[in-house]
Structures are given as structure tokens and as C-alpha cells.
mmCIF file of C-alpha atoms and ligand atoms in Angstrom:
data_model
loop_
_atom_site.group_PDB
_atom_site.id
_atom_site.type_symbol
_atom_site.label_atom_id
_atom_site.label_comp_id
_atom_site.label_asym_id
_atom_site.label_seq_id
_atom_site.Cartn_x
_atom_site.Cartn_y
_atom_site.Cartn_z
ATOM 1 C CA UNK A 1 0.026 -0.281 -0.025
ATOM 2 C CA UNK A 2 1.357 3.362 -0.853
ATOM 3 C CA UNK A 3 1.989 5.976 1.298
ATOM 4 C CA UNK A 4 -0.835 8.545 1.916
ATOM 5 C CA UNK A 5 1.150 11.711 3.461
ATOM 6 C CA UNK A 6 -2.813 13.267 4.123
ATOM 7 C CA UNK A 7 -3.128 10.230 6.512
ATOM 8 C CA UNK A 8 0.448 10.448 8.137
ATOM 9 C CA UNK A 9 -0.514 14.543 8.411
ATOM 10 C CA UNK A 10 -3.892 13.949 10.007
ATOM 11 C CA UNK A 11 -1.649 11.385 12.565
ATOM 12 C CA UNK A 12 0.399 13.880 13.695
ATOM 13 C CA UNK A 13 -2.288 16.394 14.561
ATOM 14 C CA UNK A 14 -5.096 14.099 16.326
ATOM 15 C CA UNK A 15 -4.045 13.203 19.367
ATOM 16 C CA UNK A 16 -5.229 9.528 20.085
ATOM 17 C CA UNK A 17 -5.185 9.419 23.753
ATOM 18 C CA UNK A 18 -7.460 12.809 24.050
ATOM 19 C CA UNK A 19 -10.148 10.594 22.073
ATOM 20 C CA UNK A 20 -9.387 6.542 23.380
ATOM 21 C CA UNK A 21 -8.555 7.544 27.163
ATOM 22 C CA UNK A 22 -11.436 8.624 29.472
ATOM 23 C CA UNK A 23 -10.726 11.043 32.281
ATOM 24 C CA UNK A 24 -10.079 7.601 34.662
ATOM 25 C CA UNK A 25 -6.871 6.463 32.228
ATOM 26 C CA UNK A 26 -9.376 3.684 31.295
ATOM 27 C CA UNK A 27 -9.441 3.181 27.373
ATOM 28 C CA UNK A 28 -12.680 3.245 25.718
ATOM 29 C CA UNK A 29 -13.480 -0.200 24.976
ATOM 30 C CA UNK A 30 -14.725 0.272 21.378
ATOM 31 C CA UNK A 31 -11.530 2.287 20.186
ATOM 32 C CA UNK A 32 -9.756 0.711 16.910
ATOM 33 C CA UNK A 33 -5.904 0.721 16.965
ATOM 34 C CA UNK A 34 -4.392 3.621 15.514
ATOM 35 C CA UNK A 35 -2.509 1.175 12.645
ATOM 36 C CA UNK A 36 -5.488 0.043 11.473
ATOM 37 C CA UNK A 37 -7.678 3.104 11.124
ATOM 38 C CA UNK A 38 -4.636 4.679 8.975
ATOM 39 C CA UNK A 39 -4.143 1.513 6.497
ATOM 40 C CA UNK A 40 -8.318 1.625 6.194
ATOM 41 C CA UNK A 41 -8.066 5.213 5.705
ATOM 42 C CA UNK A 42 -5.211 4.928 3.055
ATOM 43 C CA UNK A 43 -7.166 2.525 1.129
ATOM 44 C CA UNK A 44 -10.237 4.610 1.495
ATOM 45 C CA UNK A 45 -8.550 7.949 -0.047
ATOM 46 C CA UNK A 46 -10.227 10.703 1.100
ATOM 47 C CA UNK A 47 -9.965 14.124 -0.366
ATOM 48 C CA UNK A 48 -10.342 17.897 0.694
ATOM 49 C CA UNK A 49 -13.888 18.601 0.617
ATOM 50 C CA UNK A 50 -15.279 15.489 0.467
ATOM 51 C CA UNK A 51 -18.835 14.278 2.177
ATOM 52 C CA UNK A 52 -18.209 10.985 4.374
ATOM 53 C CA UNK A 53 -19.752 8.975 6.146
ATOM 54 C CA UNK A 54 -18.648 7.118 9.247
ATOM 55 C CA UNK A 55 -20.471 4.173 10.572
ATOM 56 C CA UNK A 56 -18.896 3.302 14.493
ATOM 57 C CA UNK A 57 -18.252 6.674 16.202
ATOM 58 C CA UNK A 58 -16.743 4.779 18.937
ATOM 59 C CA UNK A 59 -13.970 6.871 20.697
ATOM 60 C CA UNK A 60 -14.274 9.585 17.926
ATOM 61 C CA UNK A 61 -10.615 9.348 16.921
ATOM 62 C CA UNK A 62 -11.251 8.123 13.706
ATOM 63 C CA UNK A 63 -13.848 10.822 13.092
ATOM 64 C CA UNK A 64 -11.408 13.245 14.219
ATOM 65 C CA UNK A 65 -8.715 11.964 11.340
ATOM 66 C CA UNK A 66 -11.795 12.075 8.936
ATOM 67 C CA UNK A 67 -12.271 15.657 9.865
ATOM 68 C CA UNK A 68 -8.777 16.756 9.385
ATOM 69 C CA UNK A 69 -8.805 14.375 5.817
ATOM 70 C CA UNK A 70 -11.803 16.628 4.373
ATOM 71 C CA UNK A 71 -10.423 19.785 5.815
ATOM 72 C CA UNK A 72 -12.694 22.938 6.177
ATOM 73 C CA UNK A 73 -14.580 22.469 3.136
ATOM 74 C CA UNK A 74 -15.747 18.929 3.735
ATOM 75 C CA UNK A 75 -18.135 17.073 5.875
ATOM 76 C CA UNK A 76 -18.219 13.595 8.151
ATOM 77 C CA UNK A 77 -21.418 12.074 9.527
ATOM 78 C CA UNK A 78 -20.346 9.794 12.287
ATOM 79 C CA UNK A 79 -23.372 7.422 13.524
ATOM 80 C CA UNK A 80 -23.402 5.114 16.474
ATOM 81 C CA UNK A 81 -25.758 3.110 17.965
ATOM 82 C CA UNK A 82 -24.243 3.780 21.482
ATOM 83 C CA UNK A 83 -25.789 7.162 22.200
ATOM 84 C CA UNK A 84 -23.292 7.880 25.391
ATOM 85 C CA UNK A 85 -20.181 7.346 22.854
ATOM 86 C CA UNK A 86 -21.576 10.014 20.443
ATOM 87 C CA UNK A 87 -22.489 12.667 23.258
ATOM 88 C CA UNK A 88 -18.802 11.844 24.046
ATOM 89 C CA UNK A 89 -17.145 12.375 20.975
ATOM 90 C CA UNK A 90 -19.424 15.433 20.012
ATOM 91 C CA UNK A 91 -17.923 17.292 23.137
ATOM 92 C CA UNK A 92 -14.030 16.223 22.629
ATOM 93 C CA UNK A 93 -14.828 17.247 19.316
ATOM 94 C CA UNK A 94 -16.489 20.863 20.054
ATOM 95 C CA UNK A 95 -13.707 21.413 22.641
ATOM 96 C CA UNK A 96 -11.107 21.199 20.024
ATOM 97 C CA UNK A 97 -13.080 23.209 17.314
ATOM 98 C CA UNK A 98 -13.655 20.589 15.377
ATOM 99 C CA UNK A 99 -16.715 21.762 13.293
ATOM 100 C CA UNK A 100 -16.940 19.833 10.272
ATOM 101 C CA UNK A 101 -18.548 16.484 12.280
ATOM 102 C CA UNK A 102 -22.121 15.873 12.767
ATOM 103 C CA UNK A 103 -22.824 12.885 14.799
ATOM 104 C CA UNK A 104 -26.055 10.854 15.579
ATOM 105 C CA UNK A 105 -27.212 8.001 17.498
ATOM 106 C CA UNK A 106 -29.002 5.418 15.193
ATOM 107 C CA UNK A 107 -28.571 1.898 13.330
ATOM 108 C CA UNK A 108 -25.775 2.751 10.976
ATOM 109 C CA UNK A 109 -27.179 -0.101 8.649
ATOM 110 C CA UNK A 110 -29.414 2.637 7.717
ATOM 111 C CA UNK A 111 -26.880 5.098 6.868
ATOM 112 C CA UNK A 112 -27.480 8.353 7.612
ATOM 113 C CA UNK A 113 -31.320 9.499 5.887
ATOM 114 C CA UNK A 114 -31.636 13.234 5.522
ATOM 115 C CA UNK A 115 -27.804 13.908 5.457
ATOM 116 C CA UNK A 116 -27.483 14.059 1.589
ATOM 117 C CA UNK A 117 -25.248 11.875 -0.043
ATOM 118 C CA UNK A 118 -21.584 10.674 0.453
ATOM 119 C CA UNK A 119 -18.375 10.393 -1.737
ATOM 120 C CA UNK A 120 -16.887 8.068 0.705
ATOM 121 C CA UNK A 121 -18.667 5.650 3.670
ATOM 122 C CA UNK A 122 -16.388 3.640 6.069
ATOM 123 C CA UNK A 123 -17.787 0.982 8.495
ATOM 124 C CA UNK A 124 -15.964 0.005 11.925
ATOM 125 C CA UNK A 125 -18.489 -2.886 12.466
ATOM 126 C CA UNK A 126 -19.481 -5.519 10.618
ATOM 127 C CA UNK A 127 -22.542 -6.226 8.437
ATOM 128 C CA UNK A 128 -23.857 -8.937 7.303
ATOM 129 C CA UNK A 129 -24.446 -7.868 3.891
ATOM 130 C CA UNK A 130 -23.532 -4.430 2.606
ATOM 131 C CA UNK A 131 -26.548 -2.412 3.480
ATOM 132 C CA UNK A 132 -28.881 -1.634 0.735
ATOM 133 C CA UNK A 133 -29.169 2.316 2.156
ATOM 134 C CA UNK A 134 -25.093 2.837 1.910
ATOM 135 C CA UNK A 135 -25.088 2.701 -1.741
ATOM 136 C CA UNK A 136 -28.301 4.633 -2.104
ATOM 137 C CA UNK A 137 -26.992 7.606 0.115
ATOM 138 C CA UNK A 138 -23.763 7.314 -2.159
ATOM 139 C CA UNK A 139 -22.775 9.408 -5.467
ATOM 140 C CA UNK A 140 -21.653 7.938 -8.488
ATOM 141 C CA UNK A 141 -18.073 6.545 -8.264
ATOM 142 C CA UNK A 142 -18.146 6.920 -4.165
ATOM 143 C CA UNK A 143 -15.702 4.264 -2.307
ATOM 144 C CA UNK A 144 -17.346 2.210 0.407
ATOM 145 C CA UNK A 145 -14.696 0.522 2.648
ATOM 146 C CA UNK A 146 -16.355 -1.888 5.343
ATOM 147 C CA UNK A 147 -15.661 -5.289 6.975
ATOM 148 C CA UNK A 148 -18.233 -7.933 5.604
ATOM 149 C CA UNK A 149 -18.587 -11.357 5.614
ATOM 150 C CA UNK A 150 -17.921 -13.230 3.175
ATOM 151 C CA UNK A 151 -19.486 -17.275 4.199
ATOM 152 C CA UNK A 152 -22.988 -17.830 5.632
ATOM 153 C CA UNK A 153 -21.364 -18.206 9.757
ATOM 154 C CA UNK A 154 -20.933 -14.871 11.649
ATOM 155 C CA UNK A 155 -17.079 -13.557 12.028
ATOM 156 C CA UNK A 156 -16.146 -15.027 8.499
ATOM 157 C CA UNK A 157 -15.537 -11.302 7.620
ATOM 158 C CA UNK A 158 -12.910 -9.316 5.647
ATOM 159 C CA UNK A 159 -12.746 -5.841 4.785
ATOM 160 C CA UNK A 160 -14.206 -5.101 1.233
ATOM 161 C CA UNK A 161 -13.404 -1.668 -0.764
ATOM 162 C CA UNK A 162 -16.124 -1.401 -3.028
ATOM 163 C CA UNK A 163 -17.587 1.577 -5.810
ATOM 164 C CA UNK A 164 -20.709 2.504 -5.920
ATOM 165 C CA UNK A 165 -21.671 3.253 -10.178
ATOM 166 C CA UNK A 166 -23.749 5.222 -11.649
ATOM 167 C CA UNK A 167 -26.781 2.952 -11.827
ATOM 168 C CA UNK A 168 -26.652 2.734 -8.213
ATOM 169 C CA UNK A 169 -24.658 -0.581 -8.257
ATOM 170 C CA UNK A 170 -21.742 -1.685 -6.852
ATOM 171 C CA UNK A 171 -18.791 -3.086 -7.935
ATOM 172 C CA UNK A 172 -16.417 -5.117 -5.575
ATOM 173 C CA UNK A 173 -12.517 -3.871 -5.616
ATOM 174 C CA UNK A 174 -10.841 -5.581 -3.215
ATOM 175 C CA UNK A 175 -10.616 -7.581 -0.167
ATOM 176 C CA UNK A 176 -8.035 -7.296 2.795
ATOM 177 C CA UNK A 177 -7.764 -9.275 6.271
ATOM 178 C CA UNK A 178 -9.670 -7.689 9.189
ATOM 179 C CA UNK A 179 -12.630 -7.455 10.919
ATOM 180 C CA UNK A 180 -15.099 -5.078 13.413
ATOM 181 C CA UNK A 181 -17.547 -6.158 15.769
ATOM 182 C CA UNK A 182 -20.927 -7.190 14.330
ATOM 183 C CA UNK A 183 -23.000 -4.789 13.953
ATOM 184 C CA UNK A 184 -25.568 -4.808 16.787
ATOM 185 C CA UNK A 185 -29.057 -2.744 17.660
ATOM 186 C CA UNK A 186 -28.421 -1.960 21.390
ATOM 187 C CA UNK A 187 -25.440 -1.891 23.196
ATOM 188 C CA UNK A 188 -23.269 -4.736 24.412
ATOM 189 C CA UNK A 189 -22.660 -6.190 27.679
ATOM 190 C CA UNK A 190 -19.866 -8.684 26.719
ATOM 191 C CA UNK A 191 -17.847 -9.152 23.581
ATOM 192 C CA UNK A 192 -17.476 -13.028 23.523
ATOM 193 C CA UNK A 193 -20.371 -14.238 22.122
ATOM 194 C CA UNK A 194 -21.423 -12.510 18.926
ATOM 195 C CA UNK A 195 -24.547 -10.716 19.225
ATOM 196 C CA UNK A 196 -25.832 -12.036 15.993
ATOM 197 C CA UNK A 197 -25.733 -15.585 13.933
ATOM 198 C CA UNK A 198 -24.755 -18.048 16.678
ATOM 199 C CA UNK A 199 -26.803 -21.176 16.030
ATOM 200 C CA UNK A 200 -26.042 -22.850 19.495
ATOM 201 C CA UNK A 201 -24.391 -22.300 23.334
ATOM 202 C CA UNK A 202 -23.348 -24.239 26.038
ATOM 203 C CA UNK A 203 -21.475 -23.615 29.309
ATOM 204 C CA UNK A 204 -21.645 -20.316 31.636
ATOM 205 C CA UNK A 205 -21.501 -16.552 31.025
ATOM 206 C CA UNK A 206 -17.937 -15.485 30.022
ATOM 207 C CA UNK A 207 -16.983 -18.660 29.382
ATOM 208 C CA UNK A 208 -19.588 -20.045 26.718
ATOM 209 C CA UNK A 209 -18.530 -22.227 23.677
ATOM 210 C CA UNK A 210 -20.906 -21.447 20.565
ATOM 211 C CA UNK A 211 -21.118 -22.336 17.529
ATOM 212 C CA UNK A 212 -22.247 -20.588 14.088
ATOM 213 C CA UNK A 213 -22.965 -22.868 11.044
ATOM 214 C CA UNK A 214 -25.037 -23.684 8.313
ATOM 215 C CA UNK A 215 -25.270 -27.217 9.610
ATOM 216 C CA UNK A 216 -25.943 -26.186 13.206
ATOM 217 C CA UNK A 217 -28.736 -23.670 12.159
ATOM 218 C CA UNK A 218 -30.438 -26.262 10.616
ATOM 219 C CA UNK A 219 -29.766 -28.631 13.544
ATOM 220 C CA UNK A 220 -29.320 -26.488 16.438
ATOM 221 C CA UNK A 221 -30.065 -29.461 18.802
ATOM 222 C CA UNK A 222 -27.143 -31.435 17.352
ATOM 223 C CA UNK A 223 -25.003 -28.635 17.784
ATOM 224 C CA UNK A 224 -25.149 -28.368 21.087
ATOM 225 C CA UNK A 225 -24.903 -31.708 22.352
ATOM 226 C CA UNK A 226 -21.523 -31.168 20.060
ATOM 227 C CA UNK A 227 -20.375 -28.542 22.370
ATOM 228 C CA UNK A 228 -21.174 -30.228 25.240
ATOM 229 C CA UNK A 229 -18.665 -32.976 24.147
ATOM 230 C CA UNK A 230 -15.981 -30.769 23.835
ATOM 231 C CA UNK A 231 -16.909 -29.161 27.297
ATOM 232 C CA UNK A 232 -16.925 -32.681 28.836
ATOM 233 C CA UNK A 233 -14.000 -34.187 26.669
ATOM 234 C CA UNK A 234 -11.926 -31.392 26.280
ATOM 235 C CA UNK A 235 -9.728 -30.272 22.992
ATOM 236 C CA UNK A 236 -6.188 -30.722 22.018
ATOM 237 C CA UNK A 237 -4.279 -27.778 20.269
ATOM 238 C CA UNK A 238 -2.028 -29.236 17.398
ATOM 239 C CA UNK A 239 0.402 -27.399 15.141
ATOM 240 C CA UNK A 240 -0.903 -28.095 10.938
ATOM 241 C CA UNK A 241 1.045 -25.525 9.529
ATOM 242 C CA UNK A 242 5.006 -24.716 8.597
ATOM 243 C CA UNK A 243 6.108 -21.160 10.796
ATOM 244 C CA UNK A 244 5.865 -19.707 7.259
ATOM 245 C CA UNK A 245 2.480 -20.308 6.652
ATOM 246 C CA UNK A 246 -0.476 -18.114 7.509
ATOM 247 C CA UNK A 247 -3.791 -19.278 8.626
ATOM 248 C CA UNK A 248 -4.999 -16.073 7.430
ATOM 249 C CA UNK A 249 -4.255 -16.938 3.919
ATOM 250 C CA UNK A 250 -5.600 -20.131 4.435
ATOM 251 C CA UNK A 251 -9.025 -19.034 6.245
ATOM 252 C CA UNK A 252 -8.890 -17.064 2.774
ATOM 253 C CA UNK A 253 -8.981 -19.592 1.112
ATOM 254 C CA UNK A 254 -11.621 -21.285 2.613
ATOM 255 C CA UNK A 255 -13.836 -18.451 2.580
ATOM 256 C CA UNK A 256 -13.050 -18.852 -1.834
ATOM 257 C CA UNK A 257 -13.971 -22.616 -2.060
ATOM 258 C CA UNK A 258 -15.915 -23.732 0.887
ATOM 259 C CA UNK A 259 -18.097 -20.877 2.259
ATOM 260 C CA UNK A 260 -21.055 -23.206 3.213
ATOM 261 C CA UNK A 261 -18.907 -25.633 4.869
ATOM 262 C CA UNK A 262 -17.230 -23.233 7.190
ATOM 263 C CA UNK A 263 -17.875 -23.468 10.981
ATOM 264 C CA UNK A 264 -17.011 -20.921 13.387
ATOM 265 C CA UNK A 265 -16.670 -22.055 16.669
ATOM 266 C CA UNK A 266 -16.268 -19.737 20.478
ATOM 267 C CA UNK A 267 -13.932 -21.888 22.263
ATOM 268 C CA UNK A 268 -14.821 -20.414 25.661
ATOM 269 C CA UNK A 269 -14.308 -17.043 26.812
ATOM 270 C CA UNK A 270 -12.659 -14.338 23.944
ATOM 271 C CA UNK A 271 -10.973 -17.316 22.336
ATOM 272 C CA UNK A 272 -12.673 -18.620 18.873
ATOM 273 C CA UNK A 273 -11.832 -19.848 15.597
ATOM 274 C CA UNK A 274 -12.551 -20.396 12.305
ATOM 275 C CA UNK A 275 -12.685 -24.291 10.601
ATOM 276 C CA UNK A 276 -14.869 -27.581 10.414
ATOM 277 C CA UNK A 277 -17.241 -28.923 12.340
ATOM 278 C CA UNK A 278 -20.365 -31.277 12.427
ATOM 279 C CA UNK A 279 -22.482 -32.785 15.134
ATOM 280 C CA UNK A 280 -19.523 -35.193 15.992
ATOM 281 C CA UNK A 281 -16.871 -33.017 16.671
ATOM 282 C CA UNK A 282 -14.894 -29.781 15.942
ATOM 283 C CA UNK A 283 -11.304 -28.381 14.064
ATOM 284 C CA UNK A 284 -10.487 -25.025 13.921
ATOM 285 C CA UNK A 285 -8.038 -22.467 13.798
ATOM 286 C CA UNK A 286 -7.693 -19.875 15.925
ATOM 287 C CA UNK A 287 -7.791 -15.859 15.824
ATOM 288 C CA UNK A 288 -4.009 -15.712 17.215
ATOM 289 C CA UNK A 289 -3.229 -17.089 13.959
ATOM 290 C CA UNK A 290 -0.363 -19.184 15.279
ATOM 291 C CA UNK A 291 -0.788 -22.101 12.682
ATOM 292 C CA UNK A 292 -2.516 -24.518 15.844
ATOM 293 C CA UNK A 293 -5.986 -26.319 14.963
ATOM 294 C CA UNK A 294 -7.872 -26.376 18.396
ATOM 295 C CA UNK A 295 -10.043 -29.763 17.713
ATOM 296 C CA UNK A 296 -12.192 -32.307 19.819
ATOM 297 C CA UNK A 297 -14.870 -35.159 19.231
ATOM 298 C CA UNK A 298 -14.768 -37.396 16.155
ATOM 299 C CA UNK A 299 -11.038 -37.531 14.650
ATOM 300 C CA UNK A 300 -12.737 -37.312 11.287
ATOM 301 C CA UNK A 301 -13.599 -33.432 11.635
ATOM 302 C CA UNK A 302 -9.547 -32.524 12.065
ATOM 303 C CA UNK A 303 -8.845 -35.153 8.931
ATOM 304 C CA UNK A 304 -11.273 -32.810 6.863
ATOM 305 C CA UNK A 305 -8.914 -30.104 7.701
ATOM 306 C CA UNK A 306 -5.623 -31.363 7.594
ATOM 307 C CA UNK A 307 -7.130 -32.326 3.668
ATOM 308 C CA UNK A 308 -8.010 -28.618 2.904
ATOM 309 C CA UNK A 309 -4.386 -27.904 4.498
ATOM 310 C CA UNK A 310 -2.949 -29.846 1.878
ATOM 311 C CA UNK A 311 -5.529 -28.730 -0.761
ATOM 312 C CA UNK A 312 -4.506 -24.649 -0.048
ATOM 313 C CA UNK A 313 -0.443 -26.160 -0.351
ATOM 314 C CA UNK A 314 -1.339 -27.832 -3.859
ATOM 315 C CA UNK A 315 -2.918 -24.648 -4.828
ATOM 316 C CA UNK A 316 0.269 -22.819 -4.095
ATOM 317 C CA UNK A 317 -0.861 -21.278 -0.784
ATOM 318 C CA UNK A 318 -3.245 -18.099 -2.330
ATOM 319 C CA UNK A 319 -4.361 -15.753 0.213
ATOM 320 C CA UNK A 320 -6.045 -12.398 0.057
ATOM 321 C CA UNK A 321 -3.840 -10.822 -2.799
ATOM 322 C CA UNK A 322 -5.335 -13.503 -5.079
ATOM 323 C CA UNK A 323 -9.187 -12.834 -4.010
ATOM 324 C CA UNK A 324 -11.681 -11.145 -5.390
ATOM 325 C CA UNK A 325 -15.039 -9.599 -4.346
ATOM 326 C CA UNK A 326 -17.897 -10.890 -5.959
ATOM 327 C CA UNK A 327 -21.399 -8.963 -5.086
ATOM 328 C CA UNK A 328 -24.916 -10.583 -5.728
ATOM 329 C CA UNK A 329 -27.899 -8.282 -4.877
ATOM 330 C CA UNK A 330 -30.117 -9.821 -2.366
ATOM 331 C CA UNK A 331 -33.081 -8.425 -0.210
ATOM 332 C CA UNK A 332 -31.627 -5.652 2.125
ATOM 333 C CA UNK A 333 -28.322 -5.129 0.212
ATOM 334 C CA UNK A 334 -25.386 -6.671 -1.297
ATOM 335 C CA UNK A 335 -23.708 -10.628 -0.211
ATOM 336 C CA UNK A 336 -20.450 -10.711 -0.716
ATOM 337 C CA UNK A 337 -18.266 -13.612 -1.635
ATOM 338 C CA UNK A 338 -14.577 -14.144 -2.431
ATOM 339 C CA UNK A 339 -13.645 -15.765 -6.037
ATOM 340 C CA UNK A 340 -10.325 -16.356 -6.964
ATOM 341 C CA UNK A 341 -8.682 -14.248 -9.521
ATOM 342 C CA UNK A 342 -8.961 -16.581 -12.545
ATOM 343 C CA UNK A 343 -11.740 -17.958 -11.676
ATOM 344 C CA UNK A 344 -14.670 -18.280 -13.922
ATOM 345 C CA UNK A 345 -18.250 -18.092 -13.071
ATOM 346 C CA UNK A 346 -20.041 -18.534 -9.857
HETATM 347 C C1 SAM B 1 -14.561 -0.584 16.620
HETATM 348 S S1 SAM B 1 -15.528 0.847 16.988
HETATM 349 C C2 SAM B 1 -15.044 1.977 16.218
HETATM 350 C C3 SAM B 1 -14.232 2.746 16.960
HETATM 351 C C4 SAM B 1 -13.753 3.729 16.198
HETATM 352 N N1 SAM B 1 -13.402 3.741 14.755
HETATM 353 C C5 SAM B 1 -12.825 4.696 16.756
HETATM 354 O O1 SAM B 1 -11.759 5.203 16.518
HETATM 355 O O2 SAM B 1 -12.613 4.381 18.187
HETATM 356 C C6 SAM B 1 -17.181 0.065 16.525
HETATM 357 C C7 SAM B 1 -18.419 0.885 16.879
HETATM 358 O O3 SAM B 1 -19.359 0.429 15.931
HETATM 359 C C8 SAM B 1 -20.660 0.462 16.826
HETATM 360 N N2 SAM B 1 -21.472 0.011 16.211
HETATM 361 C C9 SAM B 1 -22.078 -1.348 16.394
HETATM 362 N N3 SAM B 1 -23.274 -1.523 15.634
HETATM 363 C C10 SAM B 1 -23.548 -0.332 15.178
HETATM 364 C C11 SAM B 1 -24.345 -0.054 14.387
HETATM 365 N N4 SAM B 1 -25.582 -0.728 14.219
HETATM 366 N N5 SAM B 1 -25.040 1.239 14.200
HETATM 367 C C12 SAM B 1 -23.883 2.027 14.356
HETATM 368 N N6 SAM B 1 -22.784 1.956 15.212
HETATM 369 C C13 SAM B 1 -22.562 0.508 15.531
HETATM 370 C C14 SAM B 1 -20.102 0.381 18.149
HETATM 371 O O4 SAM B 1 -21.024 1.025 19.385
HETATM 372 C C15 SAM B 1 -18.715 0.761 18.349
HETATM 373 O O5 SAM B 1 -18.970 1.849 19.006
#
């Protein structure tokens, strides 16, 4: 990614701690790391004078950077579902004399009705589909940057860059690894279990195992029984990738090849992973990207993962750089799936 001096300059001007720390020194839970914001803003290519919609105000830090990027002739409209965050960010922006940002509370999936049209839309929270409202509120040529799910299971997300065309259609440009909290309708009291898309869960609060998968959606009782087996019999951690191999790339391969066969599993607490599961067991790469698979129950599930690894190696270990997004119009927006460059159809 080329260096964008505007983003570097904005980062030099905006004080991160001023936005992300509360008066007692604690971090605003919803803050995004500065490096991740910088990467996203570089891909977004915000020009002076632009009108930008931000979905997910959080600490207000990314909004302040956007306010710098659009300058005095541009405008930022930022929405968060949590009213307290918007109010806090408004006070902070006002104290800094930032007058080119509007903040409001609402469901960002609806965009910002009544605020006009946007040249750029950026989301820091993950929708299941690319929402219809965003495309309707974008000018032709506008760029939308958002995490979005690439398979039917929750958390199977990557960050999509797309361009709105003159007929209010939308063209997928590229995908990079990354995701943010799933879009939700109310303030969250916990972060371990996704607020949507979970088909079965067992265990006590804070240490729950959960699963999201097409098969589990069809048979939640069987999914619950499988999770209980994992709790009772435990899981094993086995290294399956070489140190130079990336589970992030392997999972990107699986998004493109086997989106419907992927299962996502919560492992009790914040740990979770993507891989394969059925009513007899589970085997997942954890979010740690350490090349290990956590597995339990039937060994056949683990063997399926090993089969996928061998297939991925045989294909030359493709990853995000080899993927392109494919958007399909569905009710409420655009479903996003990944495909390999050069693949035909699908
Ligand atoms: C990762 S944080 C954003 C952090 C922000 N970029 C910053 O610089 O601090 C994601 C935010 O999205 C918000 N959010 C989640 N679901 C939403 C929804 N449906 N509409 C609007 N905001 C939402 C959360 O409340 C949270 O503040």
C-alpha cells in the first residue's frame, strides 16, 4: 500500500489518547487501533472537500482523523448505536473546535437519512450484507470500505473496498484481512459471544462455547450436543501449519472454496476460531493465527481440516492478494463472497 501523506499528516495532528482514554485513564472499549485506522483511511483515499459517512463513532478518534482529511470544505457524518459514545465524541470534537463533523445515534445499517449523499462511506463494524441504504446514499463513483461477512457463518469477515456506479449498482474492488465487532442494534454488555449468527451455545456466561454454521442452523440441538462433548471431553491443540504459513491466508482460501462448509466456534471466553465442525466434533484455526488447530470429538473432522490444508498447499498457498470480491444483489443489500482471480463464473 502506498504512503498517503494526508493520513500521516492527520495522525500527526490528532491526539489519540485525547479520544481513546477516559478521564480515569481507562481505554474506551470500542476504540480501534491507530495502525488499523491508518491502513483503512489510506485505502479509503479521502480528499479535501469530501463528504464522508462514518458508521461506528466509537471513541471519536477515527472521526477526528476524517475531519482533518476532509478539511474545512468537507463534512463528516458519524453514527453510533450507543448514544453515550456519540455524546462523548461530540463534546471532544467541540472542545477541539472541530465543526465539520455531525454525530447522531442510530442504526448505521440505515446510513444517515437526511444528511445528503456521500463520496466515501467507512464502517468500523461488520454487517452481514453490504447495506442497500449505503449505496442509495452514495454519489456515483463513491468508495465504500467496510468489513463484511464472506460466508454464512458469523465472523467470517474481511474488509471490502467497493465502488458505487452510476446506476446505483456496486462493484467490488478488493478484500484485505480484518474485521470489527458485528453490527448490533443495542449497546453490548459482553464481547465474547457475537450478538447475532450464533446457532448453539453451552456453558456459563463469560466462558461459553458457541457455534455458527449452516449445519448448526439447521439442527441446533445436534450442535448443542457437540459443544457439550467438547466441554466434557476437552480439546487438543495441534500445530498443522509450518511457521512461514499463514492461517489467515488459508482461511481466505476456505472463504472462496468452501464458504458453506465453514464453521465458526467460540472456545470459551474471547478465544474463537474458524474451521470445520459437524454433529460429531470440531476443528478450528484460532484467531491467534499461530498455525494451530483446536479440535475435539470425532477425528474425522480434524482429518477434513488436514485435507483442506493439503489442498491449499497444492494450490500454491493463495491468500487475500489472490482473492476478488463478488457481490450479488439480495434483499436488503449485497451479499459478498470471495473468488480467486481467474476463476470463472460462480
Ligand atoms: C470498533 S468501534 C469503532 C471505533 C472507532 N473507529 C474509533 O476510532 O474509536 C465499532 C463501533 O461500532 C458501533 N456499532 C455497532 N453496531 C452499530 C450499528 N448498528 N450502527 C452504528 N454503530 C454501530 C459500536 O457501538 C462501536 O462504537
